[in-house]
Amino acid sequence: MPSRLSDGFKAHPVQLYPKHQDFNSLQELPDSYKWTQLDEYPSCESFSSESVPLIDLTDPNALTLVGHACKTWGVFQVTNHGIPTKLLDDIESVSRCLFSLPQQQKLKAARSPDGVSGYGLARISSFFPKLMWSEGFTIVGSPLEHFRQLWPQEYSKFCDIIEEYEKEMKKLAGRLMWLILGSLGICNEDIKWAGPKGEFQGASAALQLNSYPACPDPDQAMGLAAHTDSTLLTILHQNNTSGLQVLREGTGWVTVDPVQGALVVNIGDLLHILSNGLYPSVLHRAMVNRTRYRLSMAYLYGPPDSVQISPLSKLLGPSHPPLYRPVTWNEYLGTKAKHFNKALSCVRLCVPLNGLVDVNDHNRVQVG
Ligand SMILES: C=C1C[C@]23C[C@@]1(O)CC[C@H]2[C@@]12CCC[C@@](C)(C(=O)O1)[C@H]2[C@@H]3C(=O)O
Ligand SMILES: O=C(O)CCC(=O)C(=O)O
Ligand SMILES: [Fe+2]
């Protein structure tokens, strides 16, 4: 059955791929890939004291640490997360194999203009005048049909890895949800859609494989432009090449340095809504590298199709009115496909009593 996650894009088809996208044959960065105003916010060097929190999930204090990271960063890295190293290596190999196929072959699994799954440009490309130095492959539901096109002989071993990865990620995402919600004082009874055992069985998800080839002029190029994810949370596995940056208030862009075996967790717009803005979604982007090939695999986690996300009643009161109206993930994806970084403002109900603007109003961000 086609996933409802794809419905939001029907009204907003995007270009599939640029005419020439054989990155490896380009010795110079074409104008169509040259971004200007890349330094609207300063980039913070990695020797700075500001670094994204690294949390050991077996730490007895994990709940407090996670809560603090969500409130102050919107992103953290986790170790001792229980995902086997072999599975992380395997998913990295699948991505590497996929993106190293000849372009002709990859196009056999191209995403349709109004679809969600398959090979193509980042969906957000349509909001920018310049092209991004990356390729992506999105998996929603079974990758079988696309993988059969890519690897007529070997597709089943690749499908098995995806299935296993998604199964493990789903468990980890459920655990992280309870740490995050627990840090807000929310328990099982407060979230009906978590199910009787609190396992979030009906949760929806997408897997996004991103490839960032080495780039002849990385200072003028952009791997993936600044955006927030529309998810509850996203779990990202990056290879050992840096590139992911998050925007930190008062500091600028901070690089999320790869830590061997660690996974990056970032707060998405739906958790921002659920927490009534207490845990803001984080603006992030991916930069590219002159010599190194970068890969990332993002597990985008959201509520079941039919569930409407709205600020949790436990977090509301006379001085804390609900700031967002209820939305399903699918409806929110449609809003995102149309309004991109203004989507959160589109579902906003009223201005906070203190008259301050939303900490996560990304309308100001215009890159490119
Ligand atoms: C469920 C989804 C979230 C996503 C759109 C998608 O349908 C599948 C791809 C996801 C992704 C990955 C790259 C960044 C992003 C903004 C995009 O264009 O596609 C996200 C979307 C999102 O979180 O809004
Ligand atoms: O490649 C990265 O580090 C970021 C990827 C990302 O933001 C995404 O897939 O949503
Ligand atoms: Fe993202």
Short mmCIF file of C-alpha atoms and ligand atoms in Angstrom, two decimals:
data_model
loop_
_atom_site.label_atom_id
_atom_site.label_comp_id
_atom_site.label_asym_id
_atom_site.label_seq_id
_atom_site.Cartn_x
_atom_site.Cartn_y
_atom_site.Cartn_z
CA MET A 1 0.00 0.00 0.00
CA PRO A 2 1.45 3.41 -0.89
CA SER A 3 2.39 5.37 2.21
CA ARG A 4 0.43 8.47 3.16
CA LEU A 5 3.83 10.12 3.61
CA SER A 6 3.92 10.59 -0.13
CA ASP A 7 0.59 12.42 -0.32
CA GLY A 8 1.98 15.74 0.85
CA PHE A 9 4.15 16.04 -2.26
CA LYS A 10 1.47 15.36 -4.86
CA ALA A 11 0.60 19.04 -5.12
CA HIS A 12 4.27 20.12 -5.20
CA PRO A 13 6.26 18.08 -7.71
CA VAL A 14 9.99 18.83 -7.90
CA GLN A 15 12.73 18.50 -10.50
CA LEU A 16 14.28 15.03 -10.35
CA TYR A 17 17.90 15.61 -11.25
CA PRO A 18 19.99 18.24 -13.02
CA LYS A 19 20.97 17.64 -16.64
CA HIS A 20 24.64 16.96 -15.89
CA GLN A 21 25.25 15.38 -12.58
CA ASP A 22 28.36 13.32 -13.04
CA PHE A 23 30.12 14.97 -10.11
CA ASN A 24 33.32 13.01 -10.61
CA SER A 25 33.92 14.35 -14.10
CA LEU A 26 33.74 18.02 -13.01
CA GLN A 27 37.15 19.63 -12.46
CA GLU A 28 35.67 23.04 -11.73
CA LEU A 29 32.54 24.08 -9.90
CA PRO A 30 29.94 25.12 -12.51
CA ASP A 31 28.15 28.44 -11.85
CA SER A 32 24.92 26.59 -11.28
CA TYR A 33 26.51 25.11 -8.11
CA LYS A 34 28.12 28.36 -6.84
CA TRP A 35 26.39 29.65 -3.74
CA THR A 36 26.84 33.16 -2.44
CA GLN A 37 26.20 34.51 1.09
CA LEU A 38 27.41 31.26 2.62
CA ASP A 39 28.71 33.23 5.59
CA GLU A 40 25.47 34.90 6.69
CA TYR A 41 26.18 33.35 10.08
CA PRO A 42 29.78 32.75 11.18
CA SER A 43 31.12 29.19 11.10
CA CYS A 44 32.51 28.12 14.41
CA GLU A 45 35.80 26.18 14.08
CA SER A 46 35.89 22.72 15.61
CA PHE A 47 38.55 23.75 18.18
CA SER A 48 35.93 26.02 19.75
CA SER A 49 34.63 25.13 23.22
CA GLU A 50 31.12 24.89 21.77
CA SER A 51 30.44 21.32 20.79
CA VAL A 52 27.28 19.31 20.38
CA PRO A 53 26.56 17.25 23.56
CA LEU A 54 27.73 13.62 23.48
CA ILE A 55 25.52 11.42 25.66
CA ASP A 56 26.14 7.85 26.79
CA LEU A 57 22.67 6.26 26.80
CA THR A 58 23.71 3.93 29.64
CA ASP A 59 24.56 6.93 31.85
CA PRO A 60 22.13 6.96 34.83
CA ASN A 61 21.81 10.69 34.21
CA ALA A 62 20.87 10.25 30.54
CA LEU A 63 17.32 11.64 30.92
CA THR A 64 18.55 14.94 32.38
CA LEU A 65 21.37 15.21 29.85
CA VAL A 66 18.99 14.56 26.95
CA GLY A 67 16.50 17.14 28.27
CA HIS A 68 19.22 19.76 28.59
CA ALA A 69 20.57 19.02 25.11
CA CYS A 70 17.07 19.27 23.58
CA LYS A 71 16.41 22.60 25.25
CA THR A 72 19.75 24.24 24.54
CA TRP A 73 20.92 22.63 21.29
CA GLY A 74 18.12 20.68 19.62
CA VAL A 75 20.74 18.10 18.72
CA PHE A 76 23.04 15.64 20.50
CA GLN A 77 25.12 12.58 19.73
CA VAL A 78 24.55 9.24 21.44
CA THR A 79 26.88 6.36 22.26
CA ASN A 80 25.96 2.93 23.69
CA HIS A 81 22.77 3.15 21.66
CA GLY A 82 22.53 -0.59 21.01
CA ILE A 83 22.75 -0.48 17.19
CA PRO A 84 25.33 -3.15 16.20
CA THR A 85 28.47 -1.78 14.55
CA LYS A 86 28.08 -4.38 11.80
CA LEU A 87 24.66 -2.97 10.90
CA LEU A 88 26.06 0.58 10.74
CA ASP A 89 28.84 -0.69 8.47
CA ASP A 90 26.33 -2.59 6.34
CA ILE A 91 24.02 0.38 5.78
CA GLU A 92 27.05 2.47 4.86
CA SER A 93 28.06 -0.18 2.30
CA VAL A 94 24.57 -0.25 0.78
CA SER A 95 24.71 3.54 0.36
CA ARG A 96 28.21 3.43 -1.09
CA CYS A 97 27.23 0.69 -3.57
CA LEU A 98 24.10 2.55 -4.56
CA PHE A 99 25.70 5.93 -5.25
CA SER A 100 28.68 4.41 -7.03
CA LEU A 101 26.41 2.84 -9.68
CA PRO A 102 26.53 4.50 -13.13
CA GLN A 103 24.14 7.45 -13.40
CA GLN A 104 22.07 5.59 -16.03
CA GLN A 105 21.50 2.76 -13.59
CA LYS A 106 20.57 5.07 -10.70
CA LEU A 107 18.04 6.82 -12.90
CA LYS A 108 16.18 3.52 -13.28
CA ALA A 109 15.16 4.06 -9.67
CA ALA A 110 14.47 7.80 -10.01
CA ARG A 111 11.87 9.35 -7.76
CA SER A 112 8.79 10.41 -9.71
CA PRO A 113 8.21 14.21 -9.65
CA ASP A 114 5.27 13.92 -7.24
CA GLY A 115 6.55 10.86 -5.38
CA VAL A 116 8.60 10.36 -2.26
CA SER A 117 10.74 7.21 -2.74
CA GLY A 118 13.72 6.81 -5.02
CA TYR A 119 16.82 8.50 -6.38
CA GLY A 120 16.99 12.24 -7.00
CA LEU A 121 17.80 15.76 -5.94
CA ALA A 122 17.07 16.91 -2.40
CA ARG A 123 13.37 17.81 -2.27
CA ILE A 124 14.25 21.24 -0.91
CA SER A 125 16.22 22.08 -4.10
CA SER A 126 13.20 23.78 -5.60
CA PHE A 127 13.45 26.57 -2.98
CA PHE A 128 16.95 27.59 -4.05
CA PRO A 129 18.34 29.17 -7.19
CA LYS A 130 21.53 27.10 -7.01
CA LEU A 131 22.09 23.36 -7.14
CA MET A 132 23.33 21.32 -4.20
CA TRP A 133 26.45 19.18 -4.39
CA SER A 134 24.73 15.96 -3.38
CA GLU A 135 22.55 13.08 -4.44
CA GLY A 136 19.89 11.39 -2.37
CA PHE A 137 17.87 8.21 -2.21
CA THR A 138 14.67 8.16 -0.16
CA ILE A 139 13.08 4.97 1.13
CA VAL A 140 9.50 4.97 2.38
CA GLY A 141 8.00 1.50 2.69
CA SER A 142 9.67 -1.36 0.83
CA PRO A 143 12.66 -0.53 -1.43
CA LEU A 144 12.13 -3.84 -3.31
CA GLU A 145 10.92 -2.49 -6.66
CA HIS A 146 13.62 0.18 -6.86
CA PHE A 147 16.37 -2.16 -5.67
CA ARG A 148 15.35 -4.73 -8.28
CA GLN A 149 16.01 -2.07 -10.92
CA LEU A 150 19.36 -1.12 -9.39
CA TRP A 151 20.69 -4.62 -8.70
CA PRO A 152 18.71 -7.22 -10.70
CA GLN A 153 20.76 -10.09 -9.18
CA GLU A 154 21.58 -8.96 -5.67
CA TYR A 155 18.64 -6.84 -4.58
CA SER A 156 17.44 -9.13 -1.80
CA LYS A 157 20.60 -8.86 0.33
CA PHE A 158 20.37 -5.05 0.12
CA CYS A 159 16.65 -5.14 1.02
CA ASP A 160 17.41 -7.31 4.07
CA ILE A 161 19.92 -4.78 5.37
CA ILE A 162 17.44 -1.92 4.97
CA GLU A 163 14.74 -3.93 6.75
CA GLU A 164 17.04 -4.79 9.66
CA TYR A 165 18.31 -1.20 9.92
CA GLU A 166 14.78 0.20 10.00
CA LYS A 167 13.75 -2.35 12.63
CA GLU A 168 16.64 -1.40 14.93
CA MET A 169 16.23 2.33 14.31
CA LYS A 170 12.54 2.12 15.19
CA LYS A 171 13.39 0.59 18.57
CA LEU A 172 16.05 3.21 19.25
CA ALA A 173 13.74 6.04 18.18
CA GLY A 174 11.10 4.76 20.67
CA ARG A 175 13.70 4.72 23.45
CA LEU A 176 14.84 8.23 22.59
CA MET A 177 11.23 9.43 22.50
CA TRP A 178 10.74 8.28 26.10
CA LEU A 179 13.97 9.93 27.25
CA ILE A 180 12.95 13.18 25.57
CA LEU A 181 9.33 13.05 26.73
CA GLY A 182 10.37 11.85 30.20
CA SER A 183 12.60 14.89 30.53
CA LEU A 184 9.46 17.01 30.00
CA GLY A 185 7.57 15.09 32.70
CA ILE A 186 5.44 13.24 30.15
CA CYS A 187 4.55 9.59 30.79
CA ASN A 188 2.95 6.68 28.96
CA GLU A 189 -0.63 7.67 29.75
CA ASP A 190 -0.13 11.11 28.22
CA ILE A 191 0.53 9.77 24.70
CA LYS A 192 -2.27 7.47 23.55
CA TRP A 193 -0.62 6.72 20.20
CA ALA A 194 2.44 5.29 21.97
CA GLY A 195 0.38 2.09 22.36
CA PRO A 196 -0.26 -0.10 25.44
CA LYS A 197 3.42 -1.00 25.87
CA GLY A 198 4.65 2.49 24.96
CA GLU A 199 6.57 1.13 21.98
CA PHE A 200 5.24 3.55 19.36
CA GLN A 201 4.45 0.52 17.19
CA GLY A 202 2.44 2.50 14.62
CA ALA A 203 5.14 5.14 14.08
CA SER A 204 5.95 6.14 10.48
CA ALA A 205 9.44 6.64 9.14
CA ALA A 206 11.53 7.38 6.07
CA LEU A 207 15.15 6.55 5.40
CA GLN A 208 17.17 9.13 3.51
CA LEU A 209 20.58 8.15 2.09
CA ASN A 210 22.72 11.18 1.22
CA SER A 211 25.89 11.22 -0.86
CA TYR A 212 28.29 14.19 -0.99
CA PRO A 213 31.09 13.63 -3.52
CA ALA A 214 34.44 15.41 -3.10
CA CYS A 215 34.08 18.92 -4.52
CA PRO A 216 36.61 21.04 -6.48
CA ASP A 217 35.53 24.26 -4.71
CA PRO A 218 33.91 23.40 -1.37
CA ASP A 219 33.94 27.02 -0.11
CA GLN A 220 31.40 28.01 -2.72
CA ALA A 221 29.35 24.83 -2.74
CA MET A 222 26.49 23.58 -0.58
CA GLY A 223 25.83 19.89 0.13
CA LEU A 224 22.36 20.22 1.60
CA ALA A 225 20.95 23.68 2.32
CA ALA A 226 19.83 24.84 5.76
CA HIS A 227 16.58 23.22 6.85
CA THR A 228 14.81 21.67 9.79
CA ASP A 229 13.42 18.16 9.53
CA SER A 230 9.66 17.87 9.70
CA THR A 231 10.00 14.82 11.96
CA LEU A 232 9.56 14.14 15.66
CA LEU A 233 13.23 13.24 15.65
CA THR A 234 15.90 12.20 13.17
CA ILE A 235 18.70 9.71 13.85
CA LEU A 236 21.68 10.30 11.59
CA HIS A 237 24.63 8.05 10.89
CA GLN A 238 27.48 9.88 9.14
CA ASN A 239 30.67 8.31 7.82
CA ASN A 240 33.94 9.57 9.25
CA THR A 241 33.95 12.77 7.19
CA SER A 242 32.60 15.94 8.77
CA GLY A 243 30.08 18.17 6.99
CA LEU A 244 26.97 18.38 9.16
CA GLN A 245 26.55 21.78 10.84
CA VAL A 246 23.86 23.01 13.21
CA LEU A 247 22.94 26.64 13.83
CA ARG A 248 23.42 27.67 17.44
CA GLU A 249 21.92 30.90 18.74
CA GLY A 250 24.62 33.43 19.44
CA THR A 251 27.41 31.23 18.07
CA GLY A 252 26.75 30.48 14.43
CA TRP A 253 27.24 27.24 12.53
CA VAL A 254 28.77 24.49 14.66
CA THR A 255 30.16 21.36 13.01
CA VAL A 256 28.93 18.05 14.38
CA ASP A 257 32.24 16.19 14.38
CA PRO A 258 31.86 12.50 13.56
CA VAL A 259 32.49 10.32 16.62
CA GLN A 260 33.26 6.67 15.85
CA GLY A 261 30.13 4.59 16.51
CA ALA A 262 28.01 7.53 17.70
CA LEU A 263 24.70 8.58 16.14
CA VAL A 264 23.42 12.14 15.80
CA VAL A 265 19.89 12.82 17.07
CA ASN A 266 18.13 16.00 16.08
CA ILE A 267 14.81 17.45 17.09
CA GLY A 268 12.32 17.94 14.27
CA ASP A 269 9.38 20.30 13.80
CA LEU A 270 6.76 17.85 15.11
CA LEU A 271 8.54 17.52 18.45
CA HIS A 272 8.83 21.30 18.48
CA ILE A 273 5.03 21.42 18.17
CA LEU A 274 4.43 18.58 20.66
CA SER A 275 6.62 20.32 23.27
CA ASN A 276 4.91 23.66 22.54
CA GLY A 277 8.26 25.13 21.50
CA LEU A 278 10.15 23.99 24.63
CA TYR A 279 12.37 21.75 22.51
CA PRO A 280 12.96 23.69 19.29
CA SER A 281 13.75 21.94 16.05
CA VAL A 282 17.30 22.61 14.93
CA LEU A 283 18.33 24.28 11.69
CA HIS A 284 21.08 22.26 10.04
CA ARG A 285 22.91 21.91 6.73
CA ALA A 286 25.62 19.75 5.14
CA MET A 287 28.84 21.19 3.77
CA VAL A 288 31.17 19.41 1.34
CA ASN A 289 34.83 18.56 1.23
CA ARG A 290 37.63 19.03 -1.33
CA THR A 291 39.11 15.55 -1.06
CA ARG A 292 36.79 13.35 0.92
CA TYR A 293 33.59 11.60 -0.01
CA ARG A 294 30.87 11.97 2.61
CA LEU A 295 27.83 9.80 3.23
CA SER A 296 24.99 10.18 5.67
CA MET A 297 21.99 8.04 6.43
CA ALA A 298 19.07 9.76 8.12
CA TYR A 299 16.25 7.86 9.81
CA LEU A 300 13.33 10.30 9.79
CA TYR A 301 10.87 9.35 12.50
CA GLY A 302 7.31 10.55 12.91
CA PRO A 303 3.90 9.65 14.35
CA PRO A 304 1.42 7.18 12.83
CA ASP A 305 -0.35 8.51 9.70
CA SER A 306 -3.66 9.25 11.38
CA VAL A 307 -2.32 10.96 14.49
CA GLN A 308 -2.66 14.70 14.91
CA ILE A 309 0.26 16.28 16.70
CA SER A 310 -0.52 19.22 18.95
CA PRO A 311 1.08 20.71 22.07
CA LEU A 312 0.83 18.23 24.99
CA SER A 313 -1.90 19.31 27.40
CA LYS A 314 0.39 18.68 30.40
CA LEU A 315 2.66 21.46 29.16
CA LEU A 316 -0.14 24.00 28.83
CA GLY A 317 -1.64 26.41 31.34
CA PRO A 318 -2.98 29.95 31.66
CA SER A 319 0.46 31.40 31.03
CA HIS A 320 1.36 28.69 28.50
CA PRO A 321 -1.27 28.72 25.75
CA PRO A 322 -0.93 26.24 22.89
CA LEU A 323 1.27 27.82 20.23
CA TYR A 324 0.50 25.44 17.37
CA ARG A 325 -2.62 23.94 15.87
CA PRO A 326 -2.99 20.16 15.46
CA VAL A 327 -1.45 18.64 12.30
CA THR A 328 -0.83 15.16 10.96
CA TRP A 329 2.66 14.42 9.65
CA ASN A 330 1.33 14.14 6.15
CA GLU A 331 -0.45 17.48 6.35
CA TYR A 332 2.70 19.08 7.75
CA LEU A 333 4.83 17.62 4.93
CA GLY A 334 2.42 19.24 2.47
CA THR A 335 2.87 22.59 4.26
CA LYS A 336 6.65 22.09 4.21
CA ALA A 337 6.60 21.22 0.51
CA LYS A 338 4.85 24.52 -0.13
CA HIS A 339 6.33 26.89 2.45
CA PHE A 340 9.63 25.18 3.38
CA ASN A 341 11.27 26.92 6.38
CA LYS A 342 8.13 28.97 7.04
CA ALA A 343 6.05 25.81 7.65
CA LEU A 344 6.21 26.09 11.45
CA SER A 345 4.95 29.67 11.35
CA CYS A 346 2.10 28.49 9.09
CA VAL A 347 0.74 26.19 11.81
CA ARG A 348 1.38 28.69 14.61
CA LEU A 349 -1.67 29.87 16.58
CA CYS A 350 -0.63 33.03 18.41
CA VAL A 351 2.39 35.03 19.49
CA PRO A 352 3.78 34.15 22.94
CA LEU A 353 2.64 36.34 25.84
CA ASN A 354 6.10 37.83 26.30
CA GLY A 355 5.87 39.10 22.75
CA LEU A 356 9.16 37.47 21.72
CA VAL A 357 9.39 35.86 18.32
CA ASP A 358 9.51 32.09 18.03
CA VAL A 359 13.04 30.96 18.84
CA ASN A 360 12.76 28.76 15.84
CA ASP A 361 11.39 31.19 13.33
CA HIS A 362 13.67 30.30 10.44
CA ASN A 363 12.11 32.77 8.07
CA ARG A 364 15.22 34.91 8.27
CA VAL A 365 17.42 32.20 6.82
CA GLN A 366 17.95 32.68 3.13
CA VAL A 367 20.97 30.97 1.73
CA GLY A 368 22.08 30.94 -1.87
C1 LIG B 1 9.41 11.97 5.57
C2 LIG B 1 10.16 12.83 4.96
C3 LIG B 1 10.96 13.89 5.60
C4 LIG B 1 11.66 14.58 4.43
C5 LIG B 1 10.66 14.41 3.36
C6 LIG B 1 10.31 12.92 3.50
O1 LIG B 1 9.16 12.55 2.82
C7 LIG B 1 11.46 12.05 3.01
C8 LIG B 1 12.72 12.87 2.85
C9 LIG B 1 12.94 13.81 4.03
C10 LIG B 1 13.93 14.89 3.67
C11 LIG B 1 15.40 14.48 3.84
C12 LIG B 1 16.31 15.67 3.44
C13 LIG B 1 15.84 16.99 4.08
C14 LIG B 1 14.31 17.17 3.92
C15 LIG B 1 13.86 18.54 4.40
C16 LIG B 1 13.93 16.83 2.50
O2 LIG B 1 13.83 17.60 1.57
O3 LIG B 1 13.69 15.48 2.38
C17 LIG B 1 13.62 16.01 4.62
C18 LIG B 1 12.09 16.04 4.64
C19 LIG B 1 11.57 16.69 5.91
O4 LIG B 1 11.99 16.33 7.03
O5 LIG B 1 10.75 17.58 5.79
O1 LIG B 2 24.13 14.81 5.61
C1 LIG B 2 23.84 15.30 6.68
O2 LIG B 2 24.63 15.34 7.62
C2 LIG B 2 22.49 15.92 6.89
C3 LIG B 2 21.38 15.16 6.23
C4 LIG B 2 20.05 15.74 6.57
O3 LIG B 2 19.95 16.78 7.16
C5 LIG B 2 18.82 15.03 6.17
O4 LIG B 2 18.89 14.00 5.47
O5 LIG B 2 17.74 15.50 6.57
FE FE B 3 17.91 17.13 7.85
#
